[in-house]
Amino acid sequence: MKDSANGLKHNDGLVTSPTSSPAAIIQTESAVKPSLRKRKPISLPLEVGTRVLCRWRDGKLHPVKVIERRKLSTGPDDYQYYVHYNEFNRRLDEWANLEQLELESVEADADEKVEDKAGGLKMTRHQKRKIEETHAEEGHEDFDAASLREHEEFTKVKNISKIELGKYEIETWYFSPFPPEYSDCNKLFFCEFCLSFMKRKEQLARHMRKCVLKHPPGDEIYRQGSLSMFEVDGKKNKIYGQNLCYLAKLFLDHKTLYYDVDLFLFYILCECDERGCHMVGYFSKEKHSEEGYNLACILTLPPYQRKGYGKFLIAFSYELSKKEAKVGTPERPLSDLGLLSYRGYWTRILLDILKKHRGNVSIKELSDMTAIKTEDVISTLQSLDLIQYRKGQHVICADPKLLERHLKAAGRGGLEVDASKLIWTPYKEQGG
Ligand code: ACO
Ligand code: ZN
């Protein structure tokens, strides 16, 4: 039996969690009450763009927009509808049957009419150049209207719905631009070591008999108990880097993952046992970032999420920055979950220092101690109400009681990185 790791289910918590409410993911029920005005006779099949109520996995009706439709082979008038739930992140978009839709609630005037396309997911050259991405609400400003529309049109329907990786079957979250010959596959089978992907289980079984890798193809730069970090150079391991990008895009909606993996280093976190080193998550980092980014993309695979690995990867990225004697910041836009994880990390690190520190401490000192860029220090302290702008400068007002309250609310610290176990030379000094 396979362990089933349902990424979507995992994140249901996010949708209803009363403690986390970034605008990007959560809107209240009342904010999205469907309008029942403008009723007119319903004609089937429904048009793309139709707004209607749809029964979700929680058994309740939720407002959705029809993103795409497809004919079923069961009858000439049978269709399925790909719907986006207004209240939820795009990772919860799914194909719905007609019975799930409350036709009484259909709003008139579909706002766009798109013809059904046969095999619609062909890539343009522009799209081929990059391994795609989207935006979270907060990331929209990075896209002009035309490229945002192009992105949405091209990535609107999830192409691969499941993958098998190691002992897990994982439901995917977003579109990923796999080569066209994979576009008709519902499920893909990945080699958990070299990340090659295949259409059929038998192909994977054959591959596993031949594949010589038992860990990511790079240098082990950190080991702590059964956890290891490997550094993989995208230039030396191009295929691995590209496979990783295809895989990661299935869970990242907010990033442009370039095919040009030469320019990146990949840091792969693994849980190791006698069978090998099993990838848990990773982050990528540009070899030279003009913007001062110390992390490009971060992912914890869904079966391993909410266990502290995300914060471990973030902490690791700052340890690398410290070794480089630089401050860093993650590439923008951040996803909803990325923002939550970073906010949590920054909050805990800064509060810990403020609590222990005697006497005054400046923003610059906090930044130097942590390798967190000053802008991120300021925005975190501002969100905690621990900073004021007086006479042209920021002043930290760290009332001990307030600090204690925030620290309690900041939740678990995550897995610690033991910097003494990091054996690493910055890329520049490696001769890069
Ligand atoms: N619901 C509510 N809060 C959540 C959730 C969730 N589903 N997931 C993470 N969080 C918040 C919590 O505050 C959590 O801390 P807590 O468990 O102490 O409350 C904190 O984020 C981090 O939790 P971790 O267990 O350390 O992180 P995890 O291993 O789950 O990884 C990550 C976080 C990497 C963002 C993961 O959710 C992921 O891979 N998401 C998909 C890809 C993505 O969005 N990446 C970020 C894009 S932005 C960028 O790449 C620069
Ligand atoms: Zn392999």
Short mmCIF file of C-alpha atoms and ligand atoms in Angstrom, two decimals:
data_model
loop_
_atom_site.label_atom_id
_atom_site.label_comp_id
_atom_site.label_asym_id
_atom_site.label_seq_id
_atom_site.Cartn_x
_atom_site.Cartn_y
_atom_site.Cartn_z
CA MET A 1 0.00 0.00 0.00
CA LYS A 2 1.13 3.50 -0.82
CA ASP A 3 1.18 6.23 1.77
CA SER A 4 -1.18 8.77 0.38
CA ALA A 5 -0.07 12.34 0.81
CA ASN A 6 -2.81 14.65 -0.22
CA GLY A 7 -1.38 18.09 -0.64
CA LEU A 8 -4.76 19.66 -1.10
CA LYS A 9 -6.22 18.13 1.97
CA HIS A 10 -3.23 19.23 3.96
CA ASN A 11 -3.88 22.80 3.07
CA ASP A 12 -7.53 22.73 3.87
CA GLY A 13 -6.37 23.81 7.31
CA LEU A 14 -5.12 27.00 5.80
CA VAL A 15 -8.46 27.90 4.38
CA THR A 16 -10.28 27.67 7.65
CA SER A 17 -7.50 28.49 10.06
CA PRO A 18 -8.64 31.37 12.26
CA THR A 19 -5.07 32.34 13.08
CA SER A 20 -3.76 32.89 9.58
CA SER A 21 -5.60 35.23 7.30
CA PRO A 22 -3.49 36.75 4.54
CA ALA A 23 -5.75 38.37 1.99
CA ALA A 24 -4.22 36.21 -0.71
CA ILE A 25 -5.89 33.09 0.53
CA ILE A 26 -8.75 33.79 2.78
CA GLN A 27 -11.88 35.72 2.25
CA THR A 28 -14.81 35.40 4.54
CA GLU A 29 -17.98 33.72 3.42
CA SER A 30 -19.87 37.01 3.63
CA ALA A 31 -17.37 38.82 1.42
CA VAL A 32 -18.11 36.52 -1.48
CA LYS A 33 -21.85 35.98 -1.15
CA PRO A 34 -22.97 35.13 -4.63
CA SER A 35 -25.35 37.50 -6.22
CA LEU A 36 -28.55 35.94 -7.45
CA ARG A 37 -29.52 38.94 -9.50
CA LYS A 38 -29.53 38.92 -13.28
CA ARG A 39 -31.13 35.47 -13.44
CA LYS A 40 -31.92 34.21 -16.94
CA PRO A 41 -32.75 30.77 -18.33
CA ILE A 42 -29.82 28.42 -17.89
CA SER A 43 -28.51 26.81 -21.01
CA LEU A 44 -26.19 23.85 -20.92
CA PRO A 45 -23.34 23.33 -21.27
CA LEU A 46 -22.35 26.25 -19.07
CA GLU A 47 -20.10 28.86 -20.61
CA VAL A 48 -16.56 29.38 -19.45
CA GLY A 49 -16.66 32.35 -17.10
CA THR A 50 -19.99 31.38 -15.53
CA ARG A 51 -20.27 32.06 -11.82
CA VAL A 52 -22.19 29.48 -9.85
CA LEU A 53 -22.24 27.64 -6.52
CA CYS A 54 -20.41 24.33 -6.35
CA ARG A 55 -20.43 21.61 -3.71
CA TRP A 56 -16.90 21.17 -2.35
CA ARG A 57 -15.33 18.27 -0.47
CA ASP A 58 -16.60 19.74 2.81
CA GLY A 59 -20.15 19.05 1.57
CA LYS A 60 -20.96 22.79 1.46
CA LEU A 61 -21.77 25.06 -1.45
CA HIS A 62 -19.10 27.60 -2.39
CA PRO A 63 -19.03 30.27 -5.11
CA VAL A 64 -16.90 29.31 -8.09
CA LYS A 65 -16.03 30.52 -11.54
CA VAL A 66 -15.93 28.10 -14.47
CA ILE A 67 -12.41 28.27 -15.89
CA GLU A 68 -12.68 25.58 -18.55
CA ARG A 69 -15.01 22.80 -19.66
CA ARG A 70 -14.48 19.46 -21.33
CA LYS A 71 -16.72 16.99 -23.08
CA LEU A 72 -17.17 13.56 -21.54
CA SER A 73 -17.46 10.43 -23.60
CA THR A 74 -20.58 9.31 -21.67
CA GLY A 75 -23.03 11.33 -23.79
CA PRO A 76 -23.18 14.18 -26.31
CA ASP A 77 -24.30 16.69 -23.68
CA ASP A 78 -22.11 15.52 -20.82
CA TYR A 79 -19.48 17.99 -19.66
CA GLN A 80 -17.14 18.49 -16.74
CA TYR A 81 -16.22 21.96 -15.52
CA TYR A 82 -12.85 23.13 -14.22
CA VAL A 83 -13.73 25.52 -11.42
CA HIS A 84 -11.91 28.08 -9.30
CA TYR A 85 -13.29 28.55 -5.78
CA ASN A 86 -13.39 32.29 -5.14
CA GLU A 87 -12.57 31.80 -1.48
CA PHE A 88 -9.58 29.51 -1.93
CA ASN A 89 -6.11 29.55 -3.42
CA ARG A 90 -5.74 28.29 -7.01
CA ARG A 91 -4.24 25.04 -5.75
CA LEU A 92 -7.79 23.93 -4.92
CA ASP A 93 -9.09 24.40 -8.49
CA GLU A 94 -10.58 21.15 -9.77
CA TRP A 95 -12.80 19.40 -12.32
CA ALA A 96 -16.40 19.29 -11.09
CA ASN A 97 -19.30 17.24 -12.39
CA LEU A 98 -22.60 18.85 -13.26
CA GLU A 99 -24.21 17.31 -10.15
CA GLN A 100 -21.86 19.33 -7.93
CA LEU A 101 -23.12 22.60 -9.40
CA GLU A 102 -26.19 24.39 -8.06
CA LEU A 103 -27.67 25.53 -11.37
CA GLU A 104 -30.27 27.68 -9.62
CA SER A 105 -27.44 29.94 -8.56
CA VAL A 106 -25.99 30.56 -12.03
CA GLU A 107 -25.27 34.21 -12.62
CA ALA A 108 -25.89 35.51 -16.08
CA ASP A 109 -23.33 37.08 -18.41
CA ALA A 110 -20.35 34.84 -18.47
CA ASP A 111 -17.55 37.36 -18.49
CA GLU A 112 -15.52 35.63 -21.11
CA LYS A 113 -16.38 33.15 -23.80
CA VAL A 114 -13.65 30.78 -24.68
CA GLU A 115 -14.12 28.03 -27.20
CA ASP A 116 -13.21 24.55 -26.04
CA LYS A 117 -9.81 23.73 -27.35
CA ALA A 118 -8.69 20.31 -28.37
CA GLY A 119 -5.54 19.44 -26.43
CA GLY A 120 -5.33 23.11 -25.52
CA LEU A 121 -2.03 23.16 -23.63
CA LYS A 122 0.48 23.87 -26.37
CA MET A 123 3.47 26.00 -25.46
CA THR A 124 4.47 29.14 -27.28
CA ARG A 125 8.14 29.85 -27.70
CA HIS A 126 7.95 32.53 -25.05
CA GLN A 127 6.40 30.07 -22.65
CA LYS A 128 8.93 27.43 -23.56
CA ARG A 129 11.70 29.79 -22.63
CA LYS A 130 10.61 29.88 -19.08
CA ILE A 131 9.28 27.28 -16.76
CA GLU A 132 6.35 29.40 -15.90
CA GLU A 133 4.73 30.86 -12.92
CA THR A 134 2.00 33.01 -11.46
CA HIS A 135 1.44 35.47 -8.76
CA ALA A 136 -0.30 35.60 -5.48
CA GLU A 137 -2.60 38.51 -4.95
CA GLU A 138 0.30 40.33 -3.37
CA GLY A 139 2.57 39.49 -6.27
CA HIS A 140 0.36 40.91 -9.01
CA GLU A 141 2.27 44.12 -9.26
CA ASP A 142 5.23 42.24 -10.74
CA PHE A 143 3.23 41.34 -13.84
CA ASP A 144 1.83 43.69 -16.42
CA ALA A 145 -1.80 43.06 -17.33
CA ALA A 146 -0.98 41.32 -20.61
CA SER A 147 1.57 38.87 -19.21
CA LEU A 148 -0.68 38.16 -16.26
CA ARG A 149 -3.52 37.29 -18.66
CA GLU A 150 -1.19 35.18 -20.74
CA HIS A 151 0.02 33.39 -17.65
CA GLU A 152 -3.49 32.76 -16.38
CA GLU A 153 -4.74 31.55 -19.74
CA PHE A 154 -1.84 29.19 -20.19
CA THR A 155 -1.71 27.79 -16.67
CA LYS A 156 -5.39 27.83 -15.82
CA VAL A 157 -5.94 24.08 -15.87
CA LYS A 158 -3.75 21.71 -13.89
CA ASN A 159 -2.24 19.31 -16.41
CA ILE A 160 -0.82 16.61 -14.15
CA SER A 161 -3.02 15.74 -11.22
CA LYS A 162 -0.83 13.26 -9.31
CA ILE A 163 2.75 12.17 -9.06
CA GLU A 164 4.46 9.22 -7.50
CA LEU A 165 7.74 10.02 -5.76
CA GLY A 166 9.47 7.49 -3.51
CA LYS A 167 6.89 5.98 -1.19
CA TYR A 168 4.36 8.76 -1.73
CA GLU A 169 1.59 9.47 -4.12
CA ILE A 170 1.10 13.23 -4.10
CA GLU A 171 -1.74 15.33 -5.49
CA THR A 172 -0.39 18.30 -7.39
CA TRP A 173 -1.37 21.93 -6.86
CA TYR A 174 -0.66 23.83 -10.08
CA PHE A 175 0.11 23.60 -13.76
CA SER A 176 3.69 22.75 -14.74
CA PRO A 177 4.90 23.01 -18.34
CA PHE A 178 6.08 19.46 -18.91
CA PRO A 179 7.07 18.70 -22.50
CA PRO A 180 4.00 18.21 -24.76
CA GLU A 181 4.34 14.42 -24.86
CA TYR A 182 3.42 14.37 -21.15
CA SER A 183 0.39 16.63 -21.46
CA ASP A 184 -2.05 13.70 -21.71
CA CYS A 185 -0.80 12.08 -18.48
CA ASN A 186 -2.90 12.27 -15.40
CA LYS A 187 -0.12 10.85 -13.27
CA LEU A 188 3.66 10.93 -13.59
CA PHE A 189 6.18 8.61 -11.95
CA PHE A 190 9.40 10.20 -10.66
CA CYS A 191 12.66 8.54 -9.75
CA GLU A 192 13.16 9.95 -6.25
CA PHE A 193 16.95 10.18 -6.73
CA CYS A 194 17.63 11.56 -10.22
CA LEU A 195 14.09 13.03 -10.60
CA SER A 196 13.59 11.56 -14.09
CA PHE A 197 9.88 11.30 -14.78
CA MET A 198 7.96 8.67 -16.68
CA LYS A 199 4.45 8.01 -17.88
CA ARG A 200 4.11 4.46 -16.61
CA LYS A 201 4.91 2.58 -13.43
CA GLU A 202 6.64 -0.23 -15.34
CA GLN A 203 8.99 2.32 -16.91
CA LEU A 204 9.86 3.60 -13.46
CA ALA A 205 10.46 0.05 -12.17
CA ARG A 206 12.82 -0.58 -15.10
CA HIS A 207 14.56 2.74 -14.44
CA MET A 208 15.00 1.99 -10.73
CA ARG A 209 16.86 -1.22 -11.57
CA LYS A 210 19.37 0.80 -13.59
CA CYS A 211 19.60 4.15 -11.75
CA VAL A 212 22.82 4.36 -9.79
CA LEU A 213 21.99 7.44 -7.71
CA LYS A 214 21.03 7.09 -4.08
CA HIS A 215 21.22 10.81 -3.24
CA PRO A 216 21.06 14.12 -5.14
CA PRO A 217 23.98 14.49 -7.58
CA GLY A 218 26.07 17.00 -5.62
CA ASP A 219 28.13 17.62 -2.52
CA GLU A 220 26.78 16.83 0.93
CA ILE A 221 27.38 20.10 2.76
CA TYR A 222 25.48 19.42 6.00
CA ARG A 223 24.59 16.40 8.06
CA GLN A 224 22.75 16.26 11.36
CA GLY A 225 21.42 12.87 12.42
CA SER A 226 19.43 11.52 9.50
CA LEU A 227 19.10 14.94 7.82
CA SER A 228 21.41 15.94 5.00
CA MET A 229 21.72 18.91 2.69
CA PHE A 230 23.23 18.55 -0.77
CA GLU A 231 24.42 21.37 -3.01
CA VAL A 232 23.73 20.72 -6.69
CA ASP A 233 25.21 23.01 -9.34
CA GLY A 234 22.69 23.52 -12.14
CA LYS A 235 25.48 23.83 -14.67
CA LYS A 236 27.08 20.52 -13.76
CA ASN A 237 23.74 18.73 -13.38
CA LYS A 238 21.49 20.33 -15.95
CA ILE A 239 18.98 17.51 -16.36
CA TYR A 240 18.59 17.10 -12.61
CA GLY A 241 18.05 20.87 -12.27
CA GLN A 242 15.43 20.90 -15.01
CA ASN A 243 13.62 17.86 -13.61
CA LEU A 244 13.57 19.53 -10.21
CA CYS A 245 12.05 22.68 -11.74
CA TYR A 246 9.30 20.68 -13.49
CA LEU A 247 8.55 18.92 -10.22
CA ALA A 248 8.64 22.09 -8.10
CA LYS A 249 6.38 24.03 -10.45
CA LEU A 250 3.59 21.56 -9.63
CA PHE A 251 3.51 23.19 -6.16
CA LEU A 252 4.63 26.74 -6.92
CA ASP A 253 2.24 29.20 -8.48
CA HIS A 254 4.24 32.33 -7.98
CA LYS A 255 7.58 31.92 -9.57
CA THR A 256 9.22 32.05 -12.93
CA LEU A 257 11.40 28.99 -12.99
CA TYR A 258 13.84 29.42 -15.81
CA TYR A 259 15.02 26.56 -17.95
CA ASP A 260 18.39 28.19 -17.64
CA VAL A 261 19.35 26.20 -14.59
CA ASP A 262 23.08 26.92 -15.16
CA LEU A 263 22.70 30.11 -13.18
CA PHE A 264 21.42 28.40 -10.04
CA LEU A 265 22.57 26.29 -7.15
CA PHE A 266 20.03 23.91 -5.66
CA TYR A 267 20.07 22.99 -1.99
CA ILE A 268 18.28 19.69 -1.47
CA LEU A 269 17.16 18.62 1.99
CA CYS A 270 16.98 14.85 2.47
CA GLU A 271 15.94 12.36 5.10
CA CYS A 272 18.46 9.54 4.86
CA ASP A 273 18.07 5.84 5.67
CA GLU A 274 19.61 2.57 4.50
CA ARG A 275 17.77 2.84 1.14
CA GLY A 276 19.21 6.26 0.33
CA CYS A 277 18.61 9.99 0.78
CA HIS A 278 14.99 10.92 0.16
CA MET A 279 14.22 14.45 -0.90
CA VAL A 280 12.04 16.35 1.55
CA GLY A 281 12.31 19.82 0.02
CA TYR A 282 14.76 22.26 -1.51
CA PHE A 283 15.56 25.84 -2.23
CA SER A 284 17.30 27.36 -5.22
CA LYS A 285 19.71 30.26 -5.16
CA GLU A 286 21.14 32.35 -7.97
CA LYS A 287 24.92 32.11 -8.22
CA HIS A 288 25.04 35.90 -8.59
CA SER A 289 22.02 37.92 -7.58
CA GLU A 290 22.03 41.59 -8.45
CA GLU A 291 19.01 42.18 -6.23
CA GLY A 292 20.61 40.58 -3.17
CA TYR A 293 18.32 37.54 -3.18
CA ASN A 294 19.60 34.66 -1.09
CA LEU A 295 16.81 32.31 -2.14
CA ALA A 296 14.87 32.05 -5.40
CA CYS A 297 12.33 29.26 -4.83
CA ILE A 298 11.57 27.17 -1.75
CA LEU A 299 9.49 24.03 -1.52
CA THR A 300 8.69 21.41 1.07
CA LEU A 301 7.02 18.45 -0.63
CA PRO A 302 3.42 18.13 0.65
CA PRO A 303 3.90 14.88 2.64
CA TYR A 304 6.60 16.64 4.68
CA GLN A 305 4.93 20.03 5.20
CA ARG A 306 4.07 21.56 8.59
CA LYS A 307 6.90 19.68 10.31
CA GLY A 308 9.35 22.58 10.49
CA TYR A 309 11.34 21.78 7.32
CA GLY A 310 10.31 25.05 5.66
CA LYS A 311 11.77 27.08 8.52
CA PHE A 312 14.85 24.88 8.46
CA LEU A 313 15.39 25.65 4.75
CA ILE A 314 14.86 29.37 5.37
CA ALA A 315 17.30 29.32 8.31
CA PHE A 316 19.79 27.46 6.11
CA SER A 317 19.57 30.12 3.40
CA TYR A 318 20.51 32.76 5.99
CA GLU A 319 23.39 30.63 7.30
CA LEU A 320 24.78 30.59 3.75
CA SER A 321 24.43 34.39 3.61
CA LYS A 322 26.30 34.70 6.90
CA LYS A 323 29.17 32.64 5.46
CA GLU A 324 29.18 34.98 2.47
CA ALA A 325 29.22 37.94 4.87
CA LYS A 326 26.10 39.34 3.17
CA VAL A 327 22.52 40.07 4.06
CA GLY A 328 19.83 38.45 1.94
CA THR A 329 16.15 38.36 1.14
CA PRO A 330 13.91 35.91 -0.71
CA GLU A 331 12.95 36.60 -4.30
CA ARG A 332 9.53 38.22 -4.70
CA PRO A 333 6.66 37.65 -5.05
CA LEU A 334 6.19 35.33 -2.08
CA SER A 335 3.33 32.87 -2.15
CA ASP A 336 0.73 32.81 0.63
CA LEU A 337 2.50 29.92 2.37
CA GLY A 338 5.92 31.44 1.64
CA LEU A 339 4.90 34.68 3.30
CA LEU A 340 3.53 32.86 6.35
CA SER A 341 6.72 30.85 6.71
CA TYR A 342 9.05 33.83 6.28
CA ARG A 343 7.01 36.02 8.62
CA GLY A 344 7.11 33.25 11.21
CA TYR A 345 10.86 32.81 10.83
CA TRP A 346 11.70 36.53 10.92
CA THR A 347 9.42 37.07 13.91
CA ARG A 348 10.94 34.32 16.00
CA ILE A 349 14.56 35.19 15.20
CA LEU A 350 14.16 38.91 15.87
CA LEU A 351 12.09 38.47 19.03
CA ASP A 352 14.65 36.02 20.43
CA ILE A 353 17.41 38.58 19.97
CA LEU A 354 15.39 41.47 21.37
CA LYS A 355 14.50 39.40 24.41
CA LYS A 356 18.10 38.46 25.17
CA HIS A 357 19.72 41.73 24.22
CA ARG A 358 20.61 44.24 26.91
CA GLY A 359 20.70 47.91 25.98
CA ASN A 360 19.86 49.50 22.68
CA VAL A 361 20.06 47.68 19.41
CA SER A 362 19.68 49.23 15.97
CA ILE A 363 17.96 47.88 12.86
CA LYS A 364 21.35 47.63 11.18
CA GLU A 365 22.75 45.58 14.07
CA LEU A 366 19.76 43.24 13.95
CA SER A 367 20.29 42.84 10.23
CA ASP A 368 24.03 42.16 10.64
CA MET A 369 23.43 39.55 13.34
CA THR A 370 20.81 37.65 11.36
CA ALA A 371 21.69 38.32 7.68
CA ILE A 372 18.04 39.43 7.30
CA LYS A 373 17.84 42.47 5.02
CA THR A 374 16.96 45.70 6.89
CA GLU A 375 13.68 46.16 4.96
CA ASP A 376 12.51 42.74 6.18
CA VAL A 377 13.59 43.55 9.76
CA ILE A 378 11.60 46.77 9.61
CA SER A 379 8.47 45.25 8.07
CA THR A 380 8.49 42.41 10.62
CA LEU A 381 8.89 44.75 13.61
CA GLN A 382 6.24 47.04 12.15
CA SER A 383 3.79 44.16 11.82
CA LEU A 384 4.41 43.41 15.51
CA ASP A 385 4.00 47.03 16.50
CA LEU A 386 7.51 47.10 17.93
CA ILE A 387 8.83 49.99 15.91
CA GLN A 388 8.05 53.65 15.55
CA TYR A 389 9.20 56.25 13.08
CA ARG A 390 10.44 59.26 15.08
CA LYS A 391 12.32 62.28 13.86
CA GLY A 392 13.23 60.68 10.57
CA GLN A 393 14.37 57.35 11.92
CA HIS A 394 13.04 54.01 13.03
CA VAL A 395 13.13 53.38 16.78
CA ILE A 396 12.58 49.93 18.27
CA CYS A 397 10.26 49.94 21.27
CA ALA A 398 10.66 46.52 22.82
CA ASP A 399 8.39 46.33 25.82
CA PRO A 400 9.28 42.98 27.52
CA LYS A 401 5.64 42.03 28.12
CA LEU A 402 4.77 42.67 24.48
CA LEU A 403 7.81 40.64 23.39
CA GLU A 404 6.75 37.72 25.54
CA ARG A 405 3.22 37.83 24.14
CA HIS A 406 4.45 37.90 20.55
CA LEU A 407 6.91 35.07 21.18
CA LYS A 408 4.13 32.88 22.54
CA ALA A 409 1.99 33.65 19.50
CA ALA A 410 4.88 33.00 17.08
CA GLY A 411 4.44 29.23 17.42
CA ARG A 412 7.05 26.55 17.08
CA GLY A 413 10.59 27.45 16.19
CA GLY A 414 11.01 24.67 13.63
CA LEU A 415 14.07 22.49 13.19
CA GLU A 416 17.27 24.26 14.15
CA VAL A 417 20.22 24.55 11.80
CA ASP A 418 23.47 23.73 13.60
CA ALA A 419 25.85 26.12 11.84
CA SER A 420 28.88 24.20 13.12
CA LYS A 421 27.85 21.26 10.91
CA LEU A 422 27.81 23.31 7.71
CA ILE A 423 30.83 22.55 5.55
CA TRP A 424 30.60 24.95 2.67
CA THR A 425 32.53 27.44 0.61
CA PRO A 426 30.61 30.27 -1.08
CA TYR A 427 30.28 29.85 -4.84
CA LYS A 428 32.49 32.87 -5.54
CA GLU A 429 35.31 31.36 -3.52
CA GLN A 430 34.81 28.00 -5.23
CA GLY A 431 36.03 29.83 -8.33
CA GLY A 432 32.52 30.48 -9.71
N1 ACO B 1 -1.60 26.47 6.93
C1 ACO B 1 -1.32 27.44 7.82
N2 ACO B 1 -0.07 27.87 8.09
C2 ACO B 1 0.94 27.29 7.41
C3 ACO B 1 0.71 26.26 6.47
C4 ACO B 1 -0.63 25.85 6.24
N3 ACO B 1 -0.91 24.89 5.38
N4 ACO B 1 1.90 25.86 5.98
C5 ACO B 1 2.84 26.62 6.57
N5 ACO B 1 2.24 27.48 7.43
C6 ACO B 1 2.92 28.51 8.25
C7 ACO B 1 2.86 28.22 9.71
O1 ACO B 1 2.97 29.45 10.40
C8 ACO B 1 4.11 27.41 9.91
O2 ACO B 1 4.61 27.48 11.21
P1 ACO B 1 3.98 26.58 12.40
O3 ACO B 1 3.83 25.20 11.86
O4 ACO B 1 4.97 26.74 13.50
O5 ACO B 1 2.66 27.21 12.70
C9 ACO B 1 5.09 28.08 9.00
O6 ACO B 1 4.31 28.52 7.89
C10 ACO B 1 6.22 27.23 8.47
O7 ACO B 1 5.98 25.88 8.68
P2 ACO B 1 7.08 24.81 8.30
O8 ACO B 1 6.60 23.48 8.73
O9 ACO B 1 8.43 25.24 8.77
O10 ACO B 1 7.09 24.95 6.70
P3 ACO B 1 6.77 23.85 5.60
O11 ACO B 1 7.77 22.75 5.66
O12 ACO B 1 5.35 23.48 5.62
O13 ACO B 1 7.13 24.69 4.29
C11 ACO B 1 6.63 26.13 2.48
C12 ACO B 1 6.65 25.98 4.01
C13 ACO B 1 8.01 25.84 1.93
C14 ACO B 1 6.24 27.55 2.12
C15 ACO B 1 5.60 25.09 1.94
O14 ACO B 1 4.31 25.48 2.36
C16 ACO B 1 5.59 24.93 0.44
O15 ACO B 1 6.46 24.26 -0.12
N6 ACO B 1 4.59 25.54 -0.24
C17 ACO B 1 4.46 25.42 -1.68
C18 ACO B 1 5.52 26.19 -2.41
C19 ACO B 1 5.57 27.65 -1.97
O16 ACO B 1 4.55 28.33 -1.87
N7 ACO B 1 6.80 28.13 -1.71
C20 ACO B 1 7.06 29.51 -1.38
C21 ACO B 1 7.04 30.35 -2.61
S1 ACO B 1 7.76 31.93 -2.39
C22 ACO B 1 9.42 31.69 -2.77
O17 ACO B 1 9.75 30.63 -3.26
C23 ACO B 1 10.40 32.78 -2.55
ZN ZN B 2 16.91 7.72 -11.33
#
